[in-house]
Amino acid sequence: MAAPKKVQQRLAALRKEIDHHNYRYYVLDDPEIPDAAYDRLLRELQEIETNHPELITPESPSQRVGASPVTAFQEVRHAVPMLSLSNAFSNEETSDFDRRVRERLQVDSVEYTAEPKFDGLAVSLRYENGKLVQGATRGDGTRGEDITQNVRTVSTIPLHLLGTNYPAVLEVRGEVLMSIAGFAALNERQRANNEKVFANPRNAAAGSLRQLDSRITANRPLEFFCYGLGEVVGRELPALHSEILELLRHWGVRVAAETKVVNGVEGCLTFYRDIMQRRDSLPYEIDGVVYKVNRLDQQEKLGFVSRAPRWAVAHKFPAQEEMTTLLAIDVQVGRTGAITPVARLEPVVVGGVTVSNATLHNEDEIERLDVRKGDTVIVRRAGDVIPEIVSVVAAKRKKGARHFRMPTHCPVCNSEVVRLEGEAAARCTGGLFCDAQRRESIKHFASRRAMDIEGLGDKLVDQLDDSGLINDIADLYTLNKQDLADLERMGDKSAVNLLAALDKSKNTTLARFLFSLGIRLVGEATAQTLASHFGSVEDLQAADLEALQLVPDVGPAVAESIRAFFHEKHNRDVIKKLRKAGIHWPKPEVVNKSKQTLQGKIFVLTGTLEKMTRDEAKQALQARGAKVTGSVSKKTDYVVGGKDPGSKYDKAQQLGVRILDEAGLRKLLK
Ligand code: IVH
């Protein structure tokens, strides 16, 4: 039986509305409604489609889940070949490119569009009468593979174009890639499931897009950016490349926000420097920038040489992966005794920075890579992530290269090293007897988010420990001016300042205090929950495993770690000493279940509050079960704006997140 007209109308309206929100979210990066509201629309749509499967169309926003697997990809012939770009590796080579362009065109100056060069996979998307009918890889440029089912699962690829004035045939060319965050999350998931870990976002994107089973692709965080066109039939296009990109954006296709029109080679190089500086903070990896002559008539005049256009060039960034030699594998002992293997490398410049150390994470990672001393390795440094070893060049391995063995005893204190079942890290059992653990724990104690002792940096902690003036964190508060002034590079003035900072740090919160103790698995958030749950160190100390596990987010491992910490007499003594030295905090409000009025709600605080500090507001919110985070997103439930709020306030307005003033907050807390 045909669905009632009313249902059909609602379905059409829903699809239109969801498409609109997809456009706001993916193309304009400026969503209008919160995630929850979007999810409701999608759910309503799915409900109707479940009841009326005959109404499902391939363009429905619900159809991004992937289709049944295929045995092989079909071949696709590109109507317009997919070309590559020639490269420039320096400013000089870029100037050469500009000079050649000007000479050929016989002009003094040329206008270019400058775009990021995405590090992913080129794809061609064919729209007929506005509907996505085919997706293809680049292949050899003339023939690629049909990956239609796969591209359909990528949420930034529109299943149909918006508006009405698009050409009858439109081939959109661009890059499919994975964001750095998406890549990290995918690898974490893969590791947890004992599945293949990808070396970099590019490989992850390639591996995900070329799945014969598109349902797998659907679960991979792929994205798409458009940078040009292939075949176009049935409509005149604007005269400038930048106008074409603008038009594509209008039709709902995502174009990089960084794209810019610039003048001459100077404009190109300024763009390069600017993007290079922001490279580490971009959400995705780029391996350079692309300059394209903006006027299409000039592009046509310039034409092609072999398989690359004369009107474009890729100005490449220094590579983020390099090859070097692994000189040794050392181990480092952290605050909690975790022993981390560190690769000592023949220094090599990666992404413009000299790298001589890289983390090897743990024993399992070394085994997975099968990396050995003397090996030729590929090192990677991307964003602000610690340099890593990605792989070993097996062919270059020297005969007799030996496997790494985790030391059985701590290289710092010689205590036994153990690795507990189910744990990735091996640990030194020396506790605070171990110099390394002691120093790291003092550094942690003094750090900004813990006791916030201004001026007590890593070097000074090492110096104090060397001099024998302190043996544990509590000794910090017994230091006097003379002790300090006698240290090298420390004058009277710095000594006085440090004493003042120590004094100031005594006035703290229970949560900070618990965090600063450095109990394994107790981070800032857990410390906060423990503080509001127990209200005092004594009560926390007295709690048994069962009582501990009643606290939200405290599982058996965390509970066991807390119990073990307080079981240690040394730790209890240090706490006593610290309290005697005058460390104090206001009594936190203890939570009882009936008061969890804001359970699960997410808050962001910005600006200055008048009747309470931000910390107090945070505690009060957390005591009621709310989460307080640092940045505004669509998941945020409330933004509390005090006096002189920052950009978070604007962002909240943009995203339509509810905004409270101080009075509103107080009301909510009541
Ligand atoms: S334009 C005719 N623009 O780089 C010009 N390509 O090295 C064709 N790429 O195969 C390409 N970002 O996969 C162009 N903004 C951008 C790009 C870009 C990345 C890739 C593309 C191409 C390869 C050439």
mmCIF file of N, CA, C and O and ligand atoms in Angstrom, residues 83-85 115-118 122 138 175 227 290 292 309 311, ligand 1:
data_model
loop_
_atom_site.group_PDB
_atom_site.id
_atom_site.type_symbol
_atom_site.label_atom_id
_atom_site.label_comp_id
_atom_site.label_asym_id
_atom_site.label_seq_id
_atom_site.Cartn_x
_atom_site.Cartn_y
_atom_site.Cartn_z
ATOM 1 N N LEU A 83 45.001 14.496 -13.711
ATOM 2 C CA LEU A 83 46.415 14.792 -13.881
ATOM 3 C C LEU A 83 47.132 14.876 -12.549
ATOM 4 O O LEU A 83 46.520 14.823 -11.492
ATOM 5 N N SER A 84 48.444 15.018 -12.645
ATOM 6 C CA SER A 84 49.184 15.243 -11.405
ATOM 7 C C SER A 84 49.795 16.641 -11.471
ATOM 8 O O SER A 84 49.548 17.393 -12.410
ATOM 9 N N LEU A 85 50.562 16.980 -10.474
ATOM 10 C CA LEU A 85 51.136 18.326 -10.389
ATOM 11 C C LEU A 85 52.647 18.236 -10.420
ATOM 12 O O LEU A 85 53.222 17.265 -9.924
ATOM 13 N N GLU A 115 46.031 27.045 -2.384
ATOM 14 C CA GLU A 115 45.213 26.064 -1.657
ATOM 15 C C GLU A 115 46.126 25.138 -0.871
ATOM 16 O O GLU A 115 47.273 24.956 -1.251
ATOM 17 N N PRO A 116 45.616 24.524 0.183
ATOM 18 C CA PRO A 116 46.415 23.504 0.848
ATOM 19 C C PRO A 116 46.602 22.314 -0.086
ATOM 20 O O PRO A 116 45.717 22.042 -0.904
ATOM 21 N N LYS A 117 47.720 21.636 0.003
ATOM 22 C CA LYS A 117 47.874 20.385 -0.734
ATOM 23 C C LYS A 117 47.586 19.247 0.236
ATOM 24 O O LYS A 117 48.364 18.966 1.143
ATOM 25 N N PHE A 118 46.428 18.655 0.048
ATOM 26 C CA PHE A 118 45.981 17.613 0.967
ATOM 27 C C PHE A 118 46.769 16.341 0.758
ATOM 28 O O PHE A 118 47.097 15.993 -0.364
ATOM 29 N N ALA A 122 43.296 11.071 -4.404
ATOM 30 C CA ALA A 122 42.470 11.814 -5.345
ATOM 31 C C ALA A 122 41.259 10.974 -5.727
ATOM 32 O O ALA A 122 41.381 9.776 -5.979
ATOM 33 N N ARG A 138 41.868 7.699 -8.816
ATOM 34 C CA ARG A 138 42.612 8.280 -9.917
ATOM 35 C C ARG A 138 43.190 7.201 -10.826
ATOM 36 O O ARG A 138 43.214 7.343 -12.046
ATOM 37 N N GLU A 175 40.104 15.416 -2.822
ATOM 38 C CA GLU A 175 40.921 14.484 -2.061
ATOM 39 C C GLU A 175 40.118 13.912 -0.900
ATOM 40 O O GLU A 175 39.433 14.643 -0.181
ATOM 41 N N TYR A 227 38.940 20.318 -4.954
ATOM 42 C CA TYR A 227 39.876 21.333 -5.450
ATOM 43 C C TYR A 227 39.747 21.603 -6.949
ATOM 44 O O TYR A 227 40.542 22.340 -7.512
ATOM 45 N N VAL A 290 49.271 24.408 -3.044
ATOM 46 C CA VAL A 290 49.195 24.388 -4.505
ATOM 47 C C VAL A 290 48.838 25.783 -4.986
ATOM 48 O O VAL A 290 47.929 26.415 -4.433
ATOM 49 N N LYS A 292 47.555 27.903 -8.286
ATOM 50 C CA LYS A 292 46.948 27.704 -9.608
ATOM 51 C C LYS A 292 46.660 29.065 -10.229
ATOM 52 O O LYS A 292 46.123 29.943 -9.541
ATOM 53 N N PRO A 309 49.663 20.137 -15.497
ATOM 54 C CA PRO A 309 49.345 21.439 -16.074
ATOM 55 C C PRO A 309 50.516 22.414 -15.902
ATOM 56 O O PRO A 309 51.213 22.359 -14.893
ATOM 57 N N TRP A 311 49.925 25.463 -15.536
ATOM 58 C CA TRP A 311 49.342 26.583 -14.792
ATOM 59 C C TRP A 311 49.242 26.325 -13.283
ATOM 60 O O TRP A 311 48.622 27.093 -12.554
HETATM 61 S S1 IVH B 1 45.012 19.950 -8.452
HETATM 62 C C1 IVH B 1 45.337 19.348 -12.786
HETATM 63 N N1 IVH B 1 44.860 20.733 -5.948
HETATM 64 O O1 IVH B 1 48.021 16.171 -5.420
HETATM 65 C C2 IVH B 1 45.612 19.508 -11.355
HETATM 66 N N2 IVH B 1 45.678 18.549 -6.390
HETATM 67 O O2 IVH B 1 50.464 15.716 -6.843
HETATM 68 C C3 IVH B 1 45.228 18.328 -10.570
HETATM 69 N N3 IVH B 1 46.231 17.269 -4.375
HETATM 70 O O3 IVH B 1 46.635 13.957 -7.748
HETATM 71 C C4 IVH B 1 45.411 18.406 -9.137
HETATM 72 N N4 IVH B 1 45.664 18.815 -2.937
HETATM 73 O O4 IVH B 1 45.575 14.097 -5.438
HETATM 74 C C5 IVH B 1 45.201 19.739 -6.790
HETATM 75 N N5 IVH B 1 44.641 21.546 -3.782
HETATM 76 C C6 IVH B 1 44.975 20.564 -4.625
HETATM 77 C C7 IVH B 1 45.454 19.321 -4.161
HETATM 78 C C8 IVH B 1 45.805 18.344 -5.082
HETATM 79 C C9 IVH B 1 46.122 17.593 -3.083
HETATM 80 C C10 IVH B 1 46.745 15.992 -4.878
HETATM 81 C C11 IVH B 1 45.917 15.351 -5.946
HETATM 82 C C12 IVH B 1 46.831 15.178 -7.104
HETATM 83 C C13 IVH B 1 48.177 15.237 -6.462
HETATM 84 C C14 IVH B 1 49.226 15.701 -7.426
#
